[in-house]
Amino acid sequence: MSTPAPSFLRDLFTGDINESLLFPYPASLAVRNPAEADTVRRLVAALNEMVRTGLIDSRRFDEQEFIDEAVIQAFAREGLLALTIPTEYGGLGLSASAYARVFGAVASVDASLGVLIGVHCGLGSKAVVIAGNDAQKSRYLPGLARGETLAAYALTEPETGSDAQNIVTRAERSADGTGWVLNGRKHWIGNGQRAGVIATFAQTPIERDGQTVLRPTAFIIRPDMPGFRVDGTVRKLGIRGSTQAELVYENLFVPDDHVLGEVGKGFRVAVNALNAGRLSLAAGCTQGSKRILDEYTRYAEARTQFGGPLASFEITQRKMASMAADAYAADSMVGALAAAIDSGDVDVALEAACVKVFASELVWRTSDDMVQLAGGRGFVKPWPYERWLRDARINRIFEGANDILKLFVGLNGIQGPAEDLKEIAGALRNPIQNWVLVSGYAAGRVASAFGKRDRLAAPMHATLRTHADYVERHTAELAKATQEAITTHKKEILQRQLVVERLADMATELYARCVTLARTQRLIEERGVDACVREIALTELFCLQSGRRFRAAREELSSESGEKIDALRRQIATRVRTEGGYRSGDALLDVPVPPLAGFSLTRQEQERHVGL
Ligand SMILES: Cc1cc2nc3c(=O)[nH]c(=O)nc-3n(C[C@H](O)[C@H](O)[C@H](O)COP(=O)(O)OP(=O)(O)OC[C@H]3O[C@@H](n4cnc5c(N)ncnc54)[C@H](O)[C@@H]3O)c2cc1C
């Protein structure tokens, strides 16, 4: 059996603090790879120039609902479409750290551009880089690197979004045996209306244990393949400059040499590309949050009410401080995750999910606070704040909806790595049937891990040490809570999402604190403590607030009141579902009002029946 790659976060659920995975915090890119740091500086300077000259104009992109072709061409000229493509295929072959830094700059300048680049570099081209063979890479990557065409990534369908393993698009062998015939629909596909290379996914019949079963396979498709059609684009709340299309495959013939990876192994291709995408999305959200905080500060100093600038009031300062501390933590997580990906020898799937959730929630809170600070100007045009809020919202939905990612983190933490035991891999495929194995495995790990590496022993400045002590205690608490959850709920835990969600929240808080402590410790060692007063304060505030959130989740898991809250939630939700909504009457006077129009799940039906 091969040894699974280590994962700091997964081990935390067992009470194991594998600090060698986080300490020492990685040096800055300028130290690790000066040449690459120069490339990043050049790319960001080119981007800034496009903003300065007005080529990038976010307000215009938002209103016209597309990004001008001239911008895409300028991006191609500067190499901004070649970021993740290996140098042997004409790309810049940036490391994860460098790509995250450039992507963060692009997304924070304009979120729609971030989506365009993220889909092109981080998902579509990335799928070819990860899973393509030499012939496919040689054929497609150079053109994508030069920006002659864009790449797209087409997984989501009207019927299946989060449950992506169960896509319904089908691929059957062609009658002449030279390829595959695809039938199905994909919707909301970024760059889909103009992409020349699309990584897509369809269920293919494969033989498994003497039976024919359906498993996703990844394919490269092109719009000039017969049977491919773009069925319009969608209008949206935010990121309006980016374009998402509905793609139709009607007997779309895909030759065998366009299968990406192995037949039946497409879900892994899809997930690996998404894992890589989560780092860049988090980097974009983090850089975006920092830029918004800059504007928050400027605005708060400039706007005077009640005889003083808004910045002079404590409530404004509370928000400023929390935003700064959370941005510092998010930044620390992005840096650690990127370096871990570059090291190549750790499993960061859980960390990537955590960081994506943390940073996307942060940019949402930050843009909401910005709107609040700006008052009416936050809500109306031409101020950009309402657009920033609209743009921020999607990050909590795509590349793995945050609720799903929390379940992913929690369930993986409970179940342990699938690679460890074959039986666990089976359990993950069919968790309910195989629950006993899962339960025994997880409990065993918890028991064996106690007393092993339960200390955060890395040398640490005295101020940070206090918070490291809490990390140790809380890690033991997480392990205890995990074990309690398993023994209390047994196979029911798969249905007890509120329990799993709290465990995931606790683990995320711990991971964020560990990484933040590691970064600050490194800075202290590099610059001396006097030069790190700001960073120490940010770390302390983050650790204190994070500790409170951790304890709140722990308290709900361990106390009767937590159980009671969950029971009441279930009871009320059952009633709401039975009655089709809120039916307890009006506190003032019951007067019937017309119900909201019922909306169909499909856009076509909505347009037909509701007249949108
Ligand atoms: C602007 C935009 C761009 C996009 N770009 C692309 C793209 O380029 N390529 C692509 O393939 N896809 C793309 N998507 C699709 C996106 O990834 C999906 O919207 C996302 O995966 C969620 O799927 P869904 O919308 O069908 O929501 P659903 O799967 O219907 O989920 C809706 C909500 O229910 C919750 N939920 C679902 N299952 C559970 C559960 N088991 N337990 C608890 N809660 C649950 C989720 O948290 C979610 O918030 C894009 C979407 C948008 C809106």
PDB file of C-alpha atoms in Angstrom, residues 387-607:
ATOM      1  CA  ARG A 387     -20.621  46.526  -8.003  1.00  0.00           C
ATOM      2  CA  TRP A 388     -17.911  45.255  -5.691  1.00  0.00           C
ATOM      3  CA  LEU A 389     -20.591  43.647  -3.531  1.00  0.00           C
ATOM      4  CA  ARG A 390     -22.278  42.096  -6.565  1.00  0.00           C
ATOM      5  CA  ASP A 391     -18.951  40.875  -7.900  1.00  0.00           C
ATOM      6  CA  ALA A 392     -17.957  39.320  -4.579  1.00  0.00           C
ATOM      7  CA  ARG A 393     -21.031  37.138  -4.232  1.00  0.00           C
ATOM      8  CA  ILE A 394     -20.232  34.470  -6.811  1.00  0.00           C
ATOM      9  CA  ASN A 395     -17.061  33.383  -5.029  1.00  0.00           C
ATOM     10  CA  ARG A 396     -19.118  31.623  -2.360  1.00  0.00           C
ATOM     11  CA  ILE A 397     -20.972  29.652  -5.038  1.00  0.00           C
ATOM     12  CA  PHE A 398     -18.646  28.522  -7.803  1.00  0.00           C
ATOM     13  CA  GLU A 399     -15.590  26.263  -7.813  1.00  0.00           C
ATOM     14  CA  GLY A 400     -17.338  24.309  -5.075  1.00  0.00           C
ATOM     15  CA  ALA A 401     -20.183  25.941  -3.143  1.00  0.00           C
ATOM     16  CA  ASN A 402     -18.952  26.804   0.340  1.00  0.00           C
ATOM     17  CA  ASP A 403     -21.485  24.560   2.091  1.00  0.00           C
ATOM     18  CA  ILE A 404     -20.287  21.620   0.038  1.00  0.00           C
ATOM     19  CA  LEU A 405     -16.644  22.393   0.683  1.00  0.00           C
ATOM     20  CA  LYS A 406     -17.238  22.510   4.424  1.00  0.00           C
ATOM     21  CA  LEU A 407     -18.867  19.085   4.248  1.00  0.00           C
ATOM     22  CA  PHE A 408     -15.925  17.897   2.175  1.00  0.00           C
ATOM     23  CA  VAL A 409     -13.473  19.094   4.827  1.00  0.00           C
ATOM     24  CA  GLY A 410     -15.516  17.747   7.730  1.00  0.00           C
ATOM     25  CA  LEU A 411     -16.257  14.356   6.218  1.00  0.00           C
ATOM     26  CA  ASN A 412     -12.681  13.868   5.089  1.00  0.00           C
ATOM     27  CA  GLY A 413     -11.470  14.849   8.521  1.00  0.00           C
ATOM     28  CA  ILE A 414     -13.736  12.251  10.035  1.00  0.00           C
ATOM     29  CA  GLN A 415     -13.140   9.523   7.541  1.00  0.00           C
ATOM     30  CA  GLY A 416      -9.448   9.923   7.090  1.00  0.00           C
ATOM     31  CA  PRO A 417      -7.563   9.682   3.840  1.00  0.00           C
ATOM     32  CA  ALA A 418      -9.074   7.342   1.315  1.00  0.00           C
ATOM     33  CA  GLU A 419      -5.576   6.315   0.273  1.00  0.00           C
ATOM     34  CA  ASP A 420      -4.797   4.857   3.689  1.00  0.00           C
ATOM     35  CA  LEU A 421      -7.090   1.869   3.442  1.00  0.00           C
ATOM     36  CA  LYS A 422      -8.815   0.387   0.460  1.00  0.00           C
ATOM     37  CA  GLU A 423     -11.956  -0.111   2.537  1.00  0.00           C
ATOM     38  CA  ILE A 424     -12.135   3.623   3.184  1.00  0.00           C
ATOM     39  CA  ALA A 425     -12.042   4.391  -0.509  1.00  0.00           C
ATOM     40  CA  GLY A 426     -15.058   2.113  -0.813  1.00  0.00           C
ATOM     41  CA  ALA A 427     -16.706   3.765   2.156  1.00  0.00           C
ATOM     42  CA  LEU A 428     -16.330   7.158   0.552  1.00  0.00           C
ATOM     43  CA  ARG A 429     -18.038   5.896  -2.561  1.00  0.00           C
ATOM     44  CA  ASN A 430     -20.858   4.405  -0.539  1.00  0.00           C
ATOM     45  CA  PRO A 431     -20.519   5.888   2.900  1.00  0.00           C
ATOM     46  CA  ILE A 432     -23.705   4.616   4.437  1.00  0.00           C
ATOM     47  CA  GLN A 433     -23.228   0.967   3.546  1.00  0.00           C
ATOM     48  CA  ASN A 434     -19.603   0.964   4.622  1.00  0.00           C
ATOM     49  CA  TRP A 435     -20.004   3.093   7.672  1.00  0.00           C
ATOM     50  CA  VAL A 436     -18.668   0.594  10.177  1.00  0.00           C
ATOM     51  CA  LEU A 437     -15.261   0.651   8.527  1.00  0.00           C
ATOM     52  CA  VAL A 438     -15.219   4.395   8.460  1.00  0.00           C
ATOM     53  CA  SER A 439     -16.130   4.636  12.113  1.00  0.00           C
ATOM     54  CA  GLY A 440     -13.525   2.119  13.258  1.00  0.00           C
ATOM     55  CA  TYR A 441     -10.846   3.752  11.177  1.00  0.00           C
ATOM     56  CA  ALA A 442     -11.440   7.251  12.363  1.00  0.00           C
ATOM     57  CA  ALA A 443     -11.733   6.305  16.026  1.00  0.00           C
ATOM     58  CA  GLY A 444      -8.550   4.260  15.754  1.00  0.00           C
ATOM     59  CA  ARG A 445      -6.626   7.154  14.318  1.00  0.00           C
ATOM     60  CA  VAL A 446      -7.827   9.473  17.034  1.00  0.00           C
ATOM     61  CA  ALA A 447      -6.834   7.057  19.767  1.00  0.00           C
ATOM     62  CA  SER A 448      -3.406   6.343  18.333  1.00  0.00           C
ATOM     63  CA  ALA A 449      -2.695   9.956  17.679  1.00  0.00           C
ATOM     64  CA  PHE A 450      -3.216  11.160  21.232  1.00  0.00           C
ATOM     65  CA  GLY A 451       0.035  11.890  22.972  1.00  0.00           C
ATOM     66  CA  LYS A 452       1.949  11.726  19.716  1.00  0.00           C
ATOM     67  CA  ARG A 453       2.456  15.167  18.167  1.00  0.00           C
ATOM     68  CA  ASP A 454       0.046  17.186  20.245  1.00  0.00           C
ATOM     69  CA  ARG A 455       2.417  20.113  20.786  1.00  0.00           C
ATOM     70  CA  LEU A 456       3.200  23.084  18.614  1.00  0.00           C
ATOM     71  CA  ALA A 457       6.805  22.949  19.625  1.00  0.00           C
ATOM     72  CA  ALA A 458       8.401  25.260  17.051  1.00  0.00           C
ATOM     73  CA  PRO A 459      10.377  28.094  18.703  1.00  0.00           C
ATOM     74  CA  MET A 460       8.050  31.038  18.985  1.00  0.00           C
ATOM     75  CA  HIS A 461       8.101  34.594  20.276  1.00  0.00           C
ATOM     76  CA  ALA A 462       6.529  34.899  23.748  1.00  0.00           C
ATOM     77  CA  THR A 463       3.466  36.811  22.523  1.00  0.00           C
ATOM     78  CA  LEU A 464       2.753  34.171  19.925  1.00  0.00           C
ATOM     79  CA  ARG A 465       3.422  31.354  22.399  1.00  0.00           C
ATOM     80  CA  THR A 466       0.242  32.161  24.336  1.00  0.00           C
ATOM     81  CA  HIS A 467      -1.773  31.673  21.180  1.00  0.00           C
ATOM     82  CA  ALA A 468       0.172  28.540  20.264  1.00  0.00           C
ATOM     83  CA  ASP A 469      -0.841  27.093  23.644  1.00  0.00           C
ATOM     84  CA  TYR A 470      -4.468  27.654  22.716  1.00  0.00           C
ATOM     85  CA  VAL A 471      -3.870  25.986  19.363  1.00  0.00           C
ATOM     86  CA  GLU A 472      -2.592  22.908  21.196  1.00  0.00           C
ATOM     87  CA  ARG A 473      -5.583  22.803  23.507  1.00  0.00           C
ATOM     88  CA  HIS A 474      -8.018  23.403  20.705  1.00  0.00           C
ATOM     89  CA  THR A 475      -6.447  20.710  18.550  1.00  0.00           C
ATOM     90  CA  ALA A 476      -7.022  18.208  21.335  1.00  0.00           C
ATOM     91  CA  GLU A 477     -10.574  19.547  21.569  1.00  0.00           C
ATOM     92  CA  LEU A 478     -11.111  19.036  17.854  1.00  0.00           C
ATOM     93  CA  ALA A 479      -9.890  15.449  18.081  1.00  0.00           C
ATOM     94  CA  LYS A 480     -12.145  14.843  21.083  1.00  0.00           C
ATOM     95  CA  ALA A 481     -15.117  16.417  19.370  1.00  0.00           C
ATOM     96  CA  THR A 482     -14.455  14.342  16.244  1.00  0.00           C
ATOM     97  CA  GLN A 483     -14.338  11.151  18.263  1.00  0.00           C
ATOM     98  CA  GLU A 484     -17.464  12.090  20.199  1.00  0.00           C
ATOM     99  CA  ALA A 485     -19.281  12.905  16.980  1.00  0.00           C
ATOM    100  CA  ILE A 486     -18.362   9.526  15.517  1.00  0.00           C
ATOM    101  CA  THR A 487     -19.274   7.513  18.574  1.00  0.00           C
ATOM    102  CA  THR A 488     -22.476   9.459  19.212  1.00  0.00           C
ATOM    103  CA  HIS A 489     -23.851   9.563  15.710  1.00  0.00           C
ATOM    104  CA  LYS A 490     -22.217   6.510  14.107  1.00  0.00           C
ATOM    105  CA  LYS A 491     -23.457   6.137  10.556  1.00  0.00           C
ATOM    106  CA  GLU A 492     -25.976   8.912  11.114  1.00  0.00           C
ATOM    107  CA  ILE A 493     -23.115  11.397  11.018  1.00  0.00           C
ATOM    108  CA  LEU A 494     -23.455  11.518   7.253  1.00  0.00           C
ATOM    109  CA  GLN A 495     -26.877  13.046   7.765  1.00  0.00           C
ATOM    110  CA  ARG A 496     -25.763  15.245  10.681  1.00  0.00           C
ATOM    111  CA  GLN A 497     -24.458  18.018   8.496  1.00  0.00           C
ATOM    112  CA  LEU A 498     -24.609  20.575  11.281  1.00  0.00           C
ATOM    113  CA  VAL A 499     -22.187  18.494  13.317  1.00  0.00           C
ATOM    114  CA  VAL A 500     -19.860  17.956  10.352  1.00  0.00           C
ATOM    115  CA  GLU A 501     -20.047  21.647   9.491  1.00  0.00           C
ATOM    116  CA  ARG A 502     -19.013  22.670  13.006  1.00  0.00           C
ATOM    117  CA  LEU A 503     -16.086  20.266  12.943  1.00  0.00           C
ATOM    118  CA  ALA A 504     -15.014  21.763   9.613  1.00  0.00           C
ATOM    119  CA  ASP A 505     -15.367  25.285  11.007  1.00  0.00           C
ATOM    120  CA  MET A 506     -13.254  24.370  14.028  1.00  0.00           C
ATOM    121  CA  ALA A 507     -10.567  22.814  11.820  1.00  0.00           C
ATOM    122  CA  THR A 508     -10.526  25.845   9.537  1.00  0.00           C
ATOM    123  CA  GLU A 509     -10.078  28.195  12.486  1.00  0.00           C
ATOM    124  CA  LEU A 510      -7.207  26.079  13.772  1.00  0.00           C
ATOM    125  CA  TYR A 511      -5.507  25.853  10.408  1.00  0.00           C
ATOM    126  CA  ALA A 512      -5.826  29.606   9.908  1.00  0.00           C
ATOM    127  CA  ARG A 513      -4.323  30.298  13.324  1.00  0.00           C
ATOM    128  CA  CYS A 514      -1.420  27.874  12.842  1.00  0.00           C
ATOM    129  CA  VAL A 515      -0.510  29.389   9.494  1.00  0.00           C
ATOM    130  CA  THR A 516      -0.799  32.924  10.797  1.00  0.00           C
ATOM    131  CA  LEU A 517       1.444  32.145  13.764  1.00  0.00           C
ATOM    132  CA  ALA A 518       3.978  30.496  11.461  1.00  0.00           C
ATOM    133  CA  ARG A 519       4.086  33.528   9.181  1.00  0.00           C
ATOM    134  CA  THR A 520       4.480  36.047  11.971  1.00  0.00           C
ATOM    135  CA  GLN A 521       7.185  33.966  13.598  1.00  0.00           C
ATOM    136  CA  ARG A 522       9.079  33.918  10.315  1.00  0.00           C
ATOM    137  CA  LEU A 523       8.739  37.687   9.953  1.00  0.00           C
ATOM    138  CA  ILE A 524      10.017  38.204  13.499  1.00  0.00           C
ATOM    139  CA  GLU A 525      13.034  36.023  12.737  1.00  0.00           C
ATOM    140  CA  GLU A 526      13.729  37.904   9.518  1.00  0.00           C
ATOM    141  CA  ARG A 527      13.138  41.481  10.653  1.00  0.00           C
ATOM    142  CA  GLY A 528      13.305  41.466  14.427  1.00  0.00           C
ATOM    143  CA  VAL A 529      10.420  41.923  16.788  1.00  0.00           C
ATOM    144  CA  ASP A 530      10.417  45.732  16.733  1.00  0.00           C
ATOM    145  CA  ALA A 531       9.745  45.747  13.018  1.00  0.00           C
ATOM    146  CA  CYS A 532       6.796  43.380  13.434  1.00  0.00           C
ATOM    147  CA  VAL A 533       4.603  45.262  15.883  1.00  0.00           C
ATOM    148  CA  ARG A 534       1.831  45.564  13.304  1.00  0.00           C
ATOM    149  CA  GLU A 535       1.995  41.869  12.317  1.00  0.00           C
ATOM    150  CA  ILE A 536       2.045  40.727  15.932  1.00  0.00           C
ATOM    151  CA  ALA A 537      -1.051  42.790  16.684  1.00  0.00           C
ATOM    152  CA  LEU A 538      -2.828  41.430  13.601  1.00  0.00           C
ATOM    153  CA  THR A 539      -1.926  37.898  14.660  1.00  0.00           C
ATOM    154  CA  GLU A 540      -3.111  38.441  18.199  1.00  0.00           C
ATOM    155  CA  LEU A 541      -6.435  39.912  17.150  1.00  0.00           C
ATOM    156  CA  PHE A 542      -6.991  37.152  14.628  1.00  0.00           C
ATOM    157  CA  CYS A 543      -6.108  34.436  17.144  1.00  0.00           C
ATOM    158  CA  LEU A 544      -8.382  35.890  19.801  1.00  0.00           C
ATOM    159  CA  GLN A 545     -11.353  36.247  17.462  1.00  0.00           C
ATOM    160  CA  SER A 546     -10.711  32.885  15.866  1.00  0.00           C
ATOM    161  CA  GLY A 547     -10.485  31.271  19.296  1.00  0.00           C
ATOM    162  CA  ARG A 548     -13.910  32.651  20.193  1.00  0.00           C
ATOM    163  CA  ARG A 549     -15.423  31.283  17.004  1.00  0.00           C
ATOM    164  CA  PHE A 550     -13.793  27.918  17.685  1.00  0.00           C
ATOM    165  CA  ARG A 551     -15.170  27.789  21.205  1.00  0.00           C
ATOM    166  CA  ALA A 552     -18.661  28.743  20.048  1.00  0.00           C
ATOM    167  CA  ALA A 553     -18.698  25.810  17.618  1.00  0.00           C
ATOM    168  CA  ARG A 554     -17.223  23.467  20.254  1.00  0.00           C
ATOM    169  CA  GLU A 555     -19.765  24.584  22.811  1.00  0.00           C
ATOM    170  CA  GLU A 556     -22.620  23.783  20.440  1.00  0.00           C
ATOM    171  CA  LEU A 557     -21.141  20.366  19.732  1.00  0.00           C
ATOM    172  CA  SER A 558     -20.641  19.412  23.329  1.00  0.00           C
ATOM    173  CA  SER A 559     -23.591  20.934  25.092  1.00  0.00           C
ATOM    174  CA  GLU A 560     -27.169  19.865  25.414  1.00  0.00           C
ATOM    175  CA  SER A 561     -28.194  23.275  24.188  1.00  0.00           C
ATOM    176  CA  GLY A 562     -26.355  22.616  20.920  1.00  0.00           C
ATOM    177  CA  GLU A 563     -28.282  19.386  20.442  1.00  0.00           C
ATOM    178  CA  LYS A 564     -31.455  21.195  21.353  1.00  0.00           C
ATOM    179  CA  ILE A 565     -30.794  23.935  18.818  1.00  0.00           C
ATOM    180  CA  ASP A 566     -30.235  21.344  16.094  1.00  0.00           C
ATOM    181  CA  ALA A 567     -33.363  19.418  17.100  1.00  0.00           C
ATOM    182  CA  LEU A 568     -35.407  22.613  16.964  1.00  0.00           C
ATOM    183  CA  ARG A 569     -33.945  23.481  13.583  1.00  0.00           C
ATOM    184  CA  ARG A 570     -34.943  20.072  12.239  1.00  0.00           C
ATOM    185  CA  GLN A 571     -38.408  20.325  13.758  1.00  0.00           C
ATOM    186  CA  ILE A 572     -39.070  23.791  12.377  1.00  0.00           C
ATOM    187  CA  ALA A 573     -37.602  22.975   8.965  1.00  0.00           C
ATOM    188  CA  THR A 574     -39.884  19.927   8.744  1.00  0.00           C
ATOM    189  CA  ARG A 575     -42.883  22.130   9.497  1.00  0.00           C
ATOM    190  CA  VAL A 576     -41.791  24.814   7.044  1.00  0.00           C
ATOM    191  CA  ARG A 577     -41.386  22.167   4.346  1.00  0.00           C
ATOM    192  CA  THR A 578     -44.784  20.584   5.097  1.00  0.00           C
ATOM    193  CA  GLU A 579     -46.526  23.931   4.999  1.00  0.00           C
ATOM    194  CA  GLY A 580     -44.553  25.243   2.047  1.00  0.00           C
ATOM    195  CA  GLY A 581     -43.073  28.223   3.910  1.00  0.00           C
ATOM    196  CA  TYR A 582     -43.845  30.503   6.859  1.00  0.00           C
ATOM    197  CA  ARG A 583     -47.437  30.024   8.038  1.00  0.00           C
ATOM    198  CA  SER A 584     -47.629  31.390  11.542  1.00  0.00           C
ATOM    199  CA  GLY A 585     -49.572  34.485  10.683  1.00  0.00           C
ATOM    200  CA  ASP A 586     -48.855  38.183  10.896  1.00  0.00           C
ATOM    201  CA  ALA A 587     -48.221  39.990  14.151  1.00  0.00           C
ATOM    202  CA  LEU A 588     -50.319  42.953  13.018  1.00  0.00           C
ATOM    203  CA  LEU A 589     -53.140  41.631  10.898  1.00  0.00           C
ATOM    204  CA  ASP A 590     -53.502  38.643   8.611  1.00  0.00           C
ATOM    205  CA  VAL A 591     -54.132  39.943   5.099  1.00  0.00           C
ATOM    206  CA  PRO A 592     -53.478  37.656   2.132  1.00  0.00           C
ATOM    207  CA  VAL A 593     -50.874  38.956  -0.307  1.00  0.00           C
ATOM    208  CA  PRO A 594     -50.117  37.508  -3.739  1.00  0.00           C
ATOM    209  CA  PRO A 595     -47.395  34.859  -3.550  1.00  0.00           C
ATOM    210  CA  LEU A 596     -44.136  35.391  -5.369  1.00  0.00           C
ATOM    211  CA  ALA A 597     -44.114  33.952  -8.864  1.00  0.00           C
ATOM    212  CA  GLY A 598     -42.973  30.338  -8.792  1.00  0.00           C
ATOM    213  CA  PHE A 599     -39.767  29.912 -10.718  1.00  0.00           C
ATOM    214  CA  SER A 600     -38.867  26.959 -12.828  1.00  0.00           C
ATOM    215  CA  LEU A 601     -35.451  25.375 -12.492  1.00  0.00           C
ATOM    216  CA  THR A 602     -34.726  25.876 -16.178  1.00  0.00           C
ATOM    217  CA  ARG A 603     -34.085  29.200 -17.809  1.00  0.00           C
ATOM    218  CA  GLN A 604     -35.995  28.296 -20.962  1.00  0.00           C
ATOM    219  CA  GLU A 605     -39.164  27.507 -19.023  1.00  0.00           C
ATOM    220  CA  GLN A 606     -38.814  30.679 -17.000  1.00  0.00           C
ATOM    221  CA  GLU A 607     -38.542  32.777 -20.103  1.00  0.00           C
TER     222      GLU A 607
END
